[in-house]
PDB file of C-alpha atoms in Angstrom:
ATOM      1  CA  UNK A   1      78.964 -94.097 -20.234  1.00 42.00           C
ATOM      2  CA  UNK A   2      79.961 -90.482 -20.451  1.00 44.00           C
ATOM      3  CA  UNK A   3      77.520 -87.911 -18.932  1.00 44.00           C
ATOM      4  CA  UNK A   4      76.930 -84.805 -20.984  1.00 52.00           C
ATOM      5  CA  UNK A   5      75.078 -82.990 -18.103  1.00 51.00           C
ATOM      6  CA  UNK A   6      76.518 -79.641 -17.484  1.00 50.00           C
ATOM      7  CA  UNK A   7      76.067 -78.021 -14.126  1.00 47.00           C
ATOM      8  CA  UNK A   8      76.080 -74.275 -13.990  1.00 47.00           C
ATOM      9  CA  UNK A   9      76.054 -71.951 -10.858  1.00 42.00           C
ATOM     10  CA  UNK A  10      73.681 -69.104 -10.864  1.00 41.00           C
ATOM     11  CA  UNK A  11      75.008 -66.143 -12.937  1.00 43.00           C
ATOM     12  CA  UNK A  12      77.308 -68.364 -14.942  1.00 43.00           C
ATOM     13  CA  UNK A  13      77.314 -67.741 -18.624  1.00 42.00           C
ATOM     14  CA  UNK A  14      75.316 -70.129 -20.889  1.00 43.00           C
ATOM     15  CA  UNK A  15      77.259 -72.578 -22.889  1.00 42.00           C
ATOM     16  CA  UNK A  16      78.380 -71.692 -26.434  1.00 40.00           C
ATOM     17  CA  UNK A  17      78.015 -75.323 -27.510  1.00 44.00           C
ATOM     18  CA  UNK A  18      77.006 -75.341 -31.276  1.00 38.00           C
ATOM     19  CA  UNK A  19      74.342 -78.101 -30.444  1.00 43.00           C
ATOM     20  CA  UNK A  20      72.328 -75.442 -28.729  1.00 45.00           C
ATOM     21  CA  UNK A  21      71.977 -73.251 -31.810  1.00 44.00           C
ATOM     22  CA  UNK A  22      68.652 -71.507 -32.431  1.00 45.00           C
ATOM     23  CA  UNK A  23      66.146 -73.824 -33.970  1.00 43.00           C
ATOM     24  CA  UNK A  24      64.451 -73.111 -37.330  1.00 51.00           C
ATOM     25  CA  UNK A  25      61.214 -72.912 -35.251  1.00 53.00           C
ATOM     26  CA  UNK A  26      62.255 -70.142 -32.966  1.00 63.00           C
ATOM     27  CA  UNK A  27      61.517 -70.777 -29.314  1.00 72.00           C
ATOM     28  CA  UNK A  28      58.613 -73.175 -30.014  1.00 80.00           C
ATOM     29  CA  UNK A  29      59.300 -76.794 -28.798  1.00 85.00           C
ATOM     30  CA  UNK A  30      57.502 -80.060 -28.210  1.00 86.00           C
ATOM     31  CA  UNK A  31      56.967 -81.286 -24.593  1.00 91.00           C
ATOM     32  CA  UNK A  32      58.215 -84.792 -24.609  1.00 92.00           C
ATOM     33  CA  UNK A  33      56.292 -87.298 -22.544  1.00 94.00           C
ATOM     34  CA  UNK A  34      58.113 -88.369 -19.246  1.00 96.00           C
ATOM     35  CA  UNK A  35      57.720 -91.042 -16.804  1.00 97.00           C
ATOM     36  CA  UNK A  36      59.275 -90.595 -13.303  1.00 96.00           C
ATOM     37  CA  UNK A  37      59.806 -93.595 -11.169  1.00 97.00           C
ATOM     38  CA  UNK A  38      60.938 -93.135  -7.481  1.00 94.00           C
ATOM     39  CA  UNK A  39      62.472 -95.741  -5.219  1.00 92.00           C
ATOM     40  CA  UNK A  40      64.445 -95.640  -1.924  1.00 87.00           C
ATOM     41  CA  UNK A  41      67.754 -94.598  -3.774  1.00 90.00           C
ATOM     42  CA  UNK A  42      66.395 -91.816  -5.901  1.00 93.00           C
ATOM     43  CA  UNK A  43      64.462 -91.145  -9.099  1.00 95.00           C
ATOM     44  CA  UNK A  44      64.626 -92.496 -12.582  1.00 97.00           C
ATOM     45  CA  UNK A  45      63.199 -90.246 -15.441  1.00 97.00           C
ATOM     46  CA  UNK A  46      62.347 -91.620 -18.768  1.00 98.00           C
ATOM     47  CA  UNK A  47      61.747 -89.041 -21.551  1.00 96.00           C
ATOM     48  CA  UNK A  48      60.564 -90.035 -25.169  1.00 95.00           C
ATOM     49  CA  UNK A  49      62.786 -88.140 -27.608  1.00 93.00           C
ATOM     50  CA  UNK A  50      62.202 -89.934 -31.103  1.00 89.00           C
ATOM     51  CA  UNK A  51      64.836 -89.121 -33.689  1.00 86.00           C
ATOM     52  CA  UNK A  52      67.217 -87.405 -31.231  1.00 90.00           C
ATOM     53  CA  UNK A  53      70.737 -88.322 -31.367  1.00 90.00           C
ATOM     54  CA  UNK A  54      73.201 -87.980 -28.551  1.00 92.00           C
ATOM     55  CA  UNK A  55      74.902 -84.908 -30.498  1.00 93.00           C
ATOM     56  CA  UNK A  56      71.598 -83.079 -30.568  1.00 92.00           C
ATOM     57  CA  UNK A  57      70.766 -83.521 -26.845  1.00 95.00           C
ATOM     58  CA  UNK A  58      71.508 -81.070 -24.093  1.00 95.00           C
ATOM     59  CA  UNK A  59      70.986 -81.603 -20.368  1.00 96.00           C
ATOM     60  CA  UNK A  60      71.674 -78.977 -17.786  1.00 94.00           C
ATOM     61  CA  UNK A  61      71.368 -78.914 -14.108  1.00 92.00           C
ATOM     62  CA  UNK A  62      71.408 -75.422 -12.495  1.00 91.00           C
ATOM     63  CA  UNK A  63      70.544 -75.056  -8.749  1.00 86.00           C
ATOM     64  CA  UNK A  64      67.529 -77.072  -8.530  1.00 90.00           C
ATOM     65  CA  UNK A  65      66.375 -76.913 -12.153  1.00 94.00           C
ATOM     66  CA  UNK A  66      66.992 -79.704 -14.724  1.00 95.00           C
ATOM     67  CA  UNK A  67      66.506 -78.751 -18.450  1.00 96.00           C
ATOM     68  CA  UNK A  68      66.229 -81.098 -21.218  1.00 96.00           C
ATOM     69  CA  UNK A  69      66.728 -79.746 -24.801  1.00 95.00           C
ATOM     70  CA  UNK A  70      66.672 -81.736 -27.910  1.00 93.00           C
ATOM     71  CA  UNK A  71      66.430 -81.488 -31.593  1.00 91.00           C
ATOM     72  CA  UNK A  72      65.367 -84.511 -33.764  1.00 87.00           C
ATOM     73  CA  UNK A  73      67.194 -85.202 -36.905  1.00 74.00           C
ATOM     74  CA  UNK A  74      64.230 -86.970 -38.791  1.00 71.00           C
ATOM     75  CA  UNK A  75      64.558 -86.184 -42.331  1.00 74.00           C
ATOM     76  CA  UNK A  76      62.896 -87.230 -45.492  1.00 76.00           C
ATOM     77  CA  UNK A  77      64.924 -89.489 -47.674  1.00 81.00           C
ATOM     78  CA  UNK A  78      66.086 -88.150 -50.963  1.00 87.00           C
ATOM     79  CA  UNK A  79      63.749 -88.298 -53.769  1.00 89.00           C
ATOM     80  CA  UNK A  80      60.583 -88.458 -51.599  1.00 86.00           C
ATOM     81  CA  UNK A  81      58.145 -85.710 -50.628  1.00 84.00           C
ATOM     82  CA  UNK A  82      55.938 -85.594 -47.560  1.00 81.00           C
ATOM     83  CA  UNK A  83      52.278 -85.465 -48.225  1.00 83.00           C
ATOM     84  CA  UNK A  84      51.091 -85.182 -44.618  1.00 80.00           C
ATOM     85  CA  UNK A  85      53.207 -84.173 -41.510  1.00 73.00           C
ATOM     86  CA  UNK A  86      51.784 -84.468 -38.078  1.00 69.00           C
ATOM     87  CA  UNK A  87      54.841 -83.270 -36.150  1.00 61.00           C
ATOM     88  CA  UNK A  88      56.341 -80.449 -38.101  1.00 60.00           C
ATOM     89  CA  UNK A  89      59.005 -79.325 -35.598  1.00 64.00           C
ATOM     90  CA  UNK A  90      61.696 -81.461 -34.241  1.00 81.00           C
ATOM     91  CA  UNK A  91      62.643 -79.535 -31.181  1.00 89.00           C
ATOM     92  CA  UNK A  92      61.948 -80.730 -27.605  1.00 92.00           C
ATOM     93  CA  UNK A  93      62.157 -78.855 -24.260  1.00 94.00           C
ATOM     94  CA  UNK A  94      61.301 -79.787 -20.778  1.00 95.00           C
ATOM     95  CA  UNK A  95      62.188 -78.214 -17.433  1.00 95.00           C
ATOM     96  CA  UNK A  96      61.916 -79.715 -13.910  1.00 95.00           C
ATOM     97  CA  UNK A  97      62.394 -78.419 -10.540  1.00 95.00           C
ATOM     98  CA  UNK A  98      64.394 -81.023  -8.488  1.00 93.00           C
ATOM     99  CA  UNK A  99      63.998 -81.815  -4.823  1.00 91.00           C
ATOM    100  CA  UNK A 100      66.986 -80.692  -2.617  1.00 90.00           C
ATOM    101  CA  UNK A 101      66.930 -84.465  -1.418  1.00 92.00           C
ATOM    102  CA  UNK A 102      68.526 -85.484  -4.762  1.00 93.00           C
ATOM    103  CA  UNK A 103      72.161 -85.393  -5.589  1.00 92.00           C
ATOM    104  CA  UNK A 104      72.426 -83.553  -8.849  1.00 91.00           C
ATOM    105  CA  UNK A 105      76.270 -84.130  -8.828  1.00 91.00           C
ATOM    106  CA  UNK A 106      75.717 -87.752  -9.467  1.00 92.00           C
ATOM    107  CA  UNK A 107      73.318 -87.766 -12.288  1.00 93.00           C
ATOM    108  CA  UNK A 108      73.656 -90.460 -14.975  1.00 95.00           C
ATOM    109  CA  UNK A 109      72.271 -90.222 -18.312  1.00 96.00           C
ATOM    110  CA  UNK A 110      71.589 -92.779 -21.134  1.00 96.00           C
ATOM    111  CA  UNK A 111      70.065 -92.469 -24.659  1.00 96.00           C
ATOM    112  CA  UNK A 112      68.858 -95.581 -26.268  1.00 95.00           C
ATOM    113  CA  UNK A 113      66.693 -95.723 -29.308  1.00 92.00           C
ATOM    114  CA  UNK A 114      64.852 -92.387 -28.682  1.00 91.00           C
ATOM    115  CA  UNK A 115      64.387 -92.816 -24.935  1.00 96.00           C
ATOM    116  CA  UNK A 116      66.431 -90.825 -22.432  1.00 97.00           C
ATOM    117  CA  UNK A 117      66.956 -92.372 -19.073  1.00 97.00           C
ATOM    118  CA  UNK A 118      68.164 -90.296 -16.288  1.00 97.00           C
ATOM    119  CA  UNK A 119      69.078 -91.585 -12.905  1.00 97.00           C
ATOM    120  CA  UNK A 120      69.267 -88.991 -10.127  1.00 95.00           C
ATOM    121  CA  UNK A 121      70.152 -90.561  -6.712  1.00 95.00           C
ATOM    122  CA  UNK A 122      69.099 -89.202  -3.373  1.00 92.00           C
ATOM    123  CA  UNK A 123      71.674 -87.241  -1.421  1.00 88.00           C
ATOM    124  CA  UNK A 124      73.162 -89.172   1.643  1.00 81.00           C
ATOM    125  CA  UNK A 125      71.228 -87.023   4.094  1.00 78.00           C
ATOM    126  CA  UNK A 126      67.788 -87.969   2.442  1.00 73.00           C
ATOM    127  CA  UNK A 127      68.264 -91.734   2.248  1.00 72.00           C
ATOM    128  CA  UNK A 128      66.443 -93.821   4.730  1.00 75.00           C
ATOM    129  CA  UNK A 129      68.606 -95.279   7.463  1.00 77.00           C
ATOM    130  CA  UNK A 130      68.270 -97.590  10.411  1.00 83.00           C
ATOM    131  CA  UNK A 131      68.667 -96.388  13.793  1.00 86.00           C
ATOM    132  CA  UNK A 132      69.898 -98.764  16.382  1.00 88.00           C
ATOM    133  CA  UNK A 133      68.277 -98.691  19.896  1.00 91.00           C
ATOM    134  CA  UNK A 134      70.527 -99.650  22.799  1.00 91.00           C
ATOM    135  CA  UNK A 135      69.085-101.103  26.034  1.00 90.00           C
ATOM    136  CA  UNK A 136      70.306 -99.282  29.136  1.00 80.00           C
TER     137      UNK A 136
END
């Protein structure tokens, strides 16, 4: 699967990707619920992004900061009107500070049915290793 995670060094200009256009809601955004699972090899992050397509998802890693930005494309079908809306904005944003023990160059991302799965492995220096002891 192709990763769309963009890595920027400090001071680099922001992307001019049209998917990052200003939302009709200004800077307001929903905070998606996230589960983070850690194992010996790294972390796996699951973020709920209902109604978000791959085209409307933006992931950035800059230094130790991971940013998830997305916009849902939930629309009302033609000929229907909404009588009640509980979630009026379709913009999501979440920012995480990552440990230096994680290898941000090897992030894998997958979006399936509104759930974003990010796998961030541990850097080699942070992985547990066995030390052999020799008898003299």
